[in-house]
């Protein structure tokens, strides 16, 4: 059995290539310092991880000014960093992201990329990565002449650089479609991914984030699907702990919802964690525990910080407790990495302060303030308040449920004596939970390790404020007077309301709050689905043209080939009886669903030849459009369900629709329905795909 820091770090795949495990610094925002990265290497070695991918989005020479060589000072820092990684048995992978403005077909651009990576190779780096994430997919005119697709352009430059560098053992490629939700129309049908899988040299590994950019769960089946298309096992770039998209969120929950059965199906896993360095203790520690697990269960000895014996079957809660136990020791250590390095490099003696005799208060005087030590329960509470993107921790869920119950049951408790006692008891329990948050804040604020505290401070101040307001509100309902600083009135202190322009924008939007993890009370938007009438023709045309205008992008509207269903939306052909629905909200008509039980008149209208075999299986035509202000998908789901039910009642055996590949919103809608699938239809224009469903 292996131990952290030894040659065999965690699972290995078939063959001689080791399983990649570690951290990618790939977030948007202030990059970590060289000192913090060195501390990361020590942690990785201690916990059994083996890789660091250098890809900070806001390093100018990694992304925006990728052509520029590093100056002498920058080179010295990178050389030291690469050397530190090697010292701690961590593979340093240098990533470069030229996709913002590279011209793939220009030999000078390719030479510039090779020159930049040659410089980094001289620094001692032997592993590299090319990233084409988060960029525009439209090629310039010169590239369109040289390459048939965007994928071919990316593959050509990647293969060239890989071979120029001598085909390094580790070379990673990040595709533009790096998750399932980006694939058109699906992972298995994506022409982009198929090109990458077929044309990219086999020694190059491919990064993948899962079903979404931030994936709630990653299943074995989803990985098997993408591996089949890519013709290799992917390396997961996992954003489950990333917080660069929301400055009010921090994620301190365990690595979870990735079954350990994935391990033999993957080339590796890299976590792209919180922007703040020190709070990532939990994310990285629990990933390390996951990487040591095996899906068949059993036991083996694994050294962590305390030489605990681990289950080979991974448990997120056990892994979290183990991580928090180790983190508590770091919290209580005043010997911070920064202070230690500064002390070692300083020749001056530390300043001595003569405190004189210790002050001892008299019998009638205030006692000296004594800071209570931070506890493991404090860190468990902290983790549950800042858990994961798609779920709150247990305590956070309980507090939300109790607050909701107390608010909604106050009137009943006031009217019925037998409910008053229960209400008061639960109100006191809620108050105790709020007090626990306050005490956690106080003990965190007094912890010796100030570096960790400063990374957490804005977040714990924010949650303390929110809890304080909720506590004051319940005290008001109980008839108690809350603290004067938290009195709710028409002229509150600034901390009594959520400020900032962003917050005000969100509150003005129609469905603000619909994605809260605590889904109660339900959404308040009311929609009406009613039958279509002839007077709706102009409103349907308005919605259709508004959506056409919003989606035309860089292609002139008149230059786009028509869809068969456009004749329905434009009113050139009337929908079949009982096969047309209108969606309305408080503003007016905001969507429609139209159908033809016999699609032949529509295909004839635009002179689209559709084979008899297709029309035999899918004789009917459907189309649906909903304005962007309808952010809830359920009205559209209900409309298409009712429409298909009517078409089925007419005796039809199937229906199809046509979509533009660039219309990702509607492609995503039909795909997520689960019963529309791509169908082969000869003679379709290049930008159009057909999807059908059997009835």
Short mmCIF file of C-alpha atoms in Angstrom, two decimals, residues 21 23 33 106 108 125 201 225 254 277 289 296 337 372 463-464 479 584 672:
data_model
loop_
_atom_site.label_atom_id
_atom_site.label_comp_id
_atom_site.label_asym_id
_atom_site.label_seq_id
_atom_site.Cartn_x
_atom_site.Cartn_y
_atom_site.Cartn_z
CA UNK A 21 -4.70 14.13 -9.45
CA UNK A 23 -5.24 21.23 -8.47
CA UNK A 33 0.95 34.20 -4.78
CA UNK A 106 -0.79 32.16 -39.73
CA UNK A 108 3.92 33.42 -37.42
CA UNK A 125 8.90 22.66 -17.25
CA UNK A 201 -2.92 12.78 -31.51
CA UNK A 225 -20.28 8.41 -23.47
CA UNK A 254 -16.64 17.80 0.70
CA UNK A 277 -6.32 30.10 -1.27
CA UNK A 289 -9.24 11.13 0.10
CA UNK A 296 -14.96 -2.32 -4.40
CA UNK A 337 3.80 30.19 6.00
CA UNK A 372 -12.47 30.96 23.54
CA UNK A 463 -23.57 35.32 7.13
CA UNK A 464 -23.44 36.80 10.64
CA UNK A 479 -43.20 40.51 20.76
CA UNK A 584 -49.41 34.62 -21.62
CA UNK A 672 -33.72 18.04 -21.89
#
